[in-house]
Tab-separated table of C-alpha atoms in Angstrom:
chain	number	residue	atom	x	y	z
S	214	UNK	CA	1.760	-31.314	32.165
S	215	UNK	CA	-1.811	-30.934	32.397
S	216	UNK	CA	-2.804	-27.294	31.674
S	217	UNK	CA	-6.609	-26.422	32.235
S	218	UNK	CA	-8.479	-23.160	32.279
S	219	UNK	CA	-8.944	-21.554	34.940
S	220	UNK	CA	-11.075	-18.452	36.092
S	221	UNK	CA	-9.241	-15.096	38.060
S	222	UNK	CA	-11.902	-13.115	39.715
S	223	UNK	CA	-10.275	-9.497	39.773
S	224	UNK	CA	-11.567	-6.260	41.089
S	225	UNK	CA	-12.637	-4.440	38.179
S	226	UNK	CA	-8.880	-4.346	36.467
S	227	UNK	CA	-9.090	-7.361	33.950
S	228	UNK	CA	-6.933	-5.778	31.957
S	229	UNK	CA	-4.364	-4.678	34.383
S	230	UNK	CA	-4.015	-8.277	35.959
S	231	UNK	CA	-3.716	-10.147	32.900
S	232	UNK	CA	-0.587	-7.938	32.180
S	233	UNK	CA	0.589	-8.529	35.269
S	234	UNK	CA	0.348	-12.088	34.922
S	235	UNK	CA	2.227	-11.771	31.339
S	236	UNK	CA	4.713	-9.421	33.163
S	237	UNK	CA	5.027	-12.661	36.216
S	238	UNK	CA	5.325	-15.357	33.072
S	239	UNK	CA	8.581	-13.188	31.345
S	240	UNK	CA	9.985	-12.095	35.138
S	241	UNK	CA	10.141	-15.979	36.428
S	242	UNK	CA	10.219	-18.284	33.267
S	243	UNK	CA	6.868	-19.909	33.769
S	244	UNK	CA	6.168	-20.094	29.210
S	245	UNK	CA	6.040	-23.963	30.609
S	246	UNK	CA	3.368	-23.697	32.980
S	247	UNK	CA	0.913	-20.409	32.163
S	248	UNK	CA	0.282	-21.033	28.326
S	249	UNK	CA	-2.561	-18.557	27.337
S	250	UNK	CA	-4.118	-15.430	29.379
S	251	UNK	CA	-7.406	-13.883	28.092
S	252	UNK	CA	-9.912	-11.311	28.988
S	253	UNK	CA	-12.752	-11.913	26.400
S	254	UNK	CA	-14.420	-8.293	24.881
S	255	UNK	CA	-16.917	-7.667	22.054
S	256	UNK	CA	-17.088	-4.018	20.140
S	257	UNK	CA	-19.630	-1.596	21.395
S	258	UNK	CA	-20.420	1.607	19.601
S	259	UNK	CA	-21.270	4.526	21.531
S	260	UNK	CA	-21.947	8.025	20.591
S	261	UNK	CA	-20.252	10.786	22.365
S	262	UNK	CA	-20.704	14.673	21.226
S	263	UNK	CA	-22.428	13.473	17.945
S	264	UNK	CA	-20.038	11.307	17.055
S	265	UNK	CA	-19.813	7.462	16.791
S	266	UNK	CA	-17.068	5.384	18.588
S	267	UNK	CA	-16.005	1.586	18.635
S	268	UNK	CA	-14.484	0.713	21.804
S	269	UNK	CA	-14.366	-2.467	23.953
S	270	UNK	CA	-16.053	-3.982	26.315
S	271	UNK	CA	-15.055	-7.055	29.080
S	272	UNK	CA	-18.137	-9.426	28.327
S	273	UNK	CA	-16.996	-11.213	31.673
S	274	UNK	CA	-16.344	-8.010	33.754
S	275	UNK	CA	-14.431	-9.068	36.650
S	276	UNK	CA	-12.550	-12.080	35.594
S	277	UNK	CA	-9.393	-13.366	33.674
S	278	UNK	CA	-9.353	-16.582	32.287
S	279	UNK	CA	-5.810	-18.548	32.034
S	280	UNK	CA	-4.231	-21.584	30.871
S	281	UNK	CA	-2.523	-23.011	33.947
S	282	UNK	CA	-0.387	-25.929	34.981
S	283	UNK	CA	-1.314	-25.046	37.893
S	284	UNK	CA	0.397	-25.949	41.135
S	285	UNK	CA	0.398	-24.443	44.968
S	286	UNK	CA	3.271	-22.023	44.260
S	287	UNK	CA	2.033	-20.653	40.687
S	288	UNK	CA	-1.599	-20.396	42.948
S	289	UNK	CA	0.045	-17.880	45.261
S	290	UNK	CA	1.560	-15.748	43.135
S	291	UNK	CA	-1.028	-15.365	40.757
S	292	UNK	CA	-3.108	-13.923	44.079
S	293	UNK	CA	-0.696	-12.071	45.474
S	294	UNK	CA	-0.715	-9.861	41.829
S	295	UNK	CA	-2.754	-6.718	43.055
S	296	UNK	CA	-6.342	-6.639	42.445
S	297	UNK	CA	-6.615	-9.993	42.350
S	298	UNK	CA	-9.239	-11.508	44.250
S	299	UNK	CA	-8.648	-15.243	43.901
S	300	UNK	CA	-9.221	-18.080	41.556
S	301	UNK	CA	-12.547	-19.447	41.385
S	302	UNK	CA	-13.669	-22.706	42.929
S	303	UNK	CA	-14.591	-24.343	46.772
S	304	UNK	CA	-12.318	-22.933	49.534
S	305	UNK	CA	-8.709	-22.463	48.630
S	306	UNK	CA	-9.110	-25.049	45.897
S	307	UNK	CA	-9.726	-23.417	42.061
S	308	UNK	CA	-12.162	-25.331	40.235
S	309	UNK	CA	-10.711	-25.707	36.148
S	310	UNK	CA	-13.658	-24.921	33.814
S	311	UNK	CA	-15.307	-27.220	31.556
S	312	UNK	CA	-14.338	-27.894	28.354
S	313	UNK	CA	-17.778	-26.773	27.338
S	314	UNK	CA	-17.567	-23.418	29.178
S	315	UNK	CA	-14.003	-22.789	27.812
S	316	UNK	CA	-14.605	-23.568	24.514
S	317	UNK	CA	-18.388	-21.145	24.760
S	318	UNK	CA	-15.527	-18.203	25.941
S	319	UNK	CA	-12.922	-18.920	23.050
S	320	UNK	CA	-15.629	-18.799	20.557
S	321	UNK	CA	-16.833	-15.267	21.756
S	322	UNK	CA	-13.138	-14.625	21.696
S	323	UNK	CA	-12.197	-15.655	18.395
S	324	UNK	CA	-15.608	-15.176	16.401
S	325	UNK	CA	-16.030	-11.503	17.427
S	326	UNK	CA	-19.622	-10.186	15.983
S	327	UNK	CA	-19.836	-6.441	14.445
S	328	UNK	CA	-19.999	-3.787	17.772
S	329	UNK	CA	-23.074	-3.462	19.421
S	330	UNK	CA	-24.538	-0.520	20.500
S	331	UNK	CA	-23.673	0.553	23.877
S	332	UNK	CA	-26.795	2.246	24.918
S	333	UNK	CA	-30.036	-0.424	25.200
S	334	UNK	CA	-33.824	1.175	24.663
S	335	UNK	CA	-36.836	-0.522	26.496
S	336	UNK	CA	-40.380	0.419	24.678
S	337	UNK	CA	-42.228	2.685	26.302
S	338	UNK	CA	-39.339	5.068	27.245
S	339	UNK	CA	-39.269	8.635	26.227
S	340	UNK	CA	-36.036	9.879	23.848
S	341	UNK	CA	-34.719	13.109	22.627
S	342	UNK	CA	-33.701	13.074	18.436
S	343	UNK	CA	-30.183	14.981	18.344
S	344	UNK	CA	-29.852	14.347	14.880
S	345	UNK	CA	-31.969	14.720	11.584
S	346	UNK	CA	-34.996	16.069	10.343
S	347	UNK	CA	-36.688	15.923	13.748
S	348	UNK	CA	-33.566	17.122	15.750
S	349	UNK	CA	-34.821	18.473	19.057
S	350	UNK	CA	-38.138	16.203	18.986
S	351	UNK	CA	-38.749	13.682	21.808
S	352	UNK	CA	-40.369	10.965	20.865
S	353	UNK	CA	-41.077	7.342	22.535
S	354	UNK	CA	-39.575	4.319	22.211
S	355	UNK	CA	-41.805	1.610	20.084
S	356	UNK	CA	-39.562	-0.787	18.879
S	357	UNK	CA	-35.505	-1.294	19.321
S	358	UNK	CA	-33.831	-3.590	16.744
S	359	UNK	CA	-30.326	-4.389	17.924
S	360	UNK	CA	-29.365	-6.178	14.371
S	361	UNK	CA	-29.533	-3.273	12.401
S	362	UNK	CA	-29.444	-0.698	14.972
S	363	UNK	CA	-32.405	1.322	14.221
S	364	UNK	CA	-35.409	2.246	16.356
S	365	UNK	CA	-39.088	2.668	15.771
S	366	UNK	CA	-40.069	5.899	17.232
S	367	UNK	CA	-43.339	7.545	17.626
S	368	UNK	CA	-43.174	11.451	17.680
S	369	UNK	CA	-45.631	13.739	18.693
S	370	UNK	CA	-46.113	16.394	15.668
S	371	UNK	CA	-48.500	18.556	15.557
S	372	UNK	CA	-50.765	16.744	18.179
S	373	UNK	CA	-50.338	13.227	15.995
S	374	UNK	CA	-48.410	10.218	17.077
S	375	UNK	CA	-46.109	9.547	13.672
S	376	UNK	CA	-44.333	6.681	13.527
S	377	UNK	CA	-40.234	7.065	12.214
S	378	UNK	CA	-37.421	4.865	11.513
S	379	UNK	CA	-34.304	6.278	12.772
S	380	UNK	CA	-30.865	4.926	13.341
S	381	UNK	CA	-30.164	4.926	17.214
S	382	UNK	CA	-27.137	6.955	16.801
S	383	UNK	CA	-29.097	10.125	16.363
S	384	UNK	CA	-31.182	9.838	19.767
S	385	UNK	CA	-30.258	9.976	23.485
S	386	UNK	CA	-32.000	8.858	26.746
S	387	UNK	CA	-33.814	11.402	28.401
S	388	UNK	CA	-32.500	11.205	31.953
């Protein structure tokens, strides 16, 4: 048999189709020909009424990635799963991935990095600090570093632009 990966472009429901896929493999027997169904995430932290949470993300939103034996009949029924969109490749004809793609997406998978914030700040842009000794300030955006998750602000105090470290958990984005 000659599994190879394939890509499932969904409609937003990654997670939804690759149960239904599991749910297909169980229902008709097919352990033999759909080995491995994945919908790569990473952890983001957000904060949400002051307090921090780790959830997950789809870093390929949109897609489902399977390893397929793949023949006309398993095609078909894989699309006809709802919101499925089809497999990608030219025409009715999937393309498998690389072994080079595949193996970039499994190391994502497997090798999962601490969670990431979920919120991204650009310099120059204008927050408010919820949090701290200079709760209720706003302040602007000097420099954002995503390793350790803190910010470099510069808040207006008494007239004077003072520069603070803060952890990006205790500002939001002025909208």
């Amino acid at each position: 048999m000659a599994h190879q990966w394939y890509s499932i472009q969904t409609y937003g429901s990654d997670r939804a189709v690759r149960d239904a896929i599991f749910n297909m493999i169980e229902e008709y027997g097919l352990q033999e020909h759909i080995t491995d169904v994945i919908v790569p995430t990473e952890d983001v932290i957000e904060v949400k009424d002051g307090k921090k949470k780790v959830s997950e993300r789809s870093l390929y939103s949109g897609y489902v990635f399977a390893k397929i034996d793949l023949n006309t009949e398993i095609q078909h029924m894989i699309q006809s799963i709802p919101k499925v969109s089809g497999f990608i490749g030219e025409g009715n004809h999937p393309t498998p991935l690389s072994e080079h793609d595949i193996n970039v997406i499994l190391d994502r998978v497997n090798n999962r990095q601490a969670p990431k914030p979920k919120v991204f700040f650009d310099s120059g842009e204008t927050v408010r600090i919820i949090d701290g000794p200079f709760a209720n300030f706003t302040a602007t955006v000097d420099e954002y570093d995503l390793e350790h998750g803190t910010l470099k602000l510069n808040v207006s105090i008494f007239g004077r632009a003072t520069p603070v470290d803060i952890s990006y958990t205790q500002v939001e984005k002025i909208i």
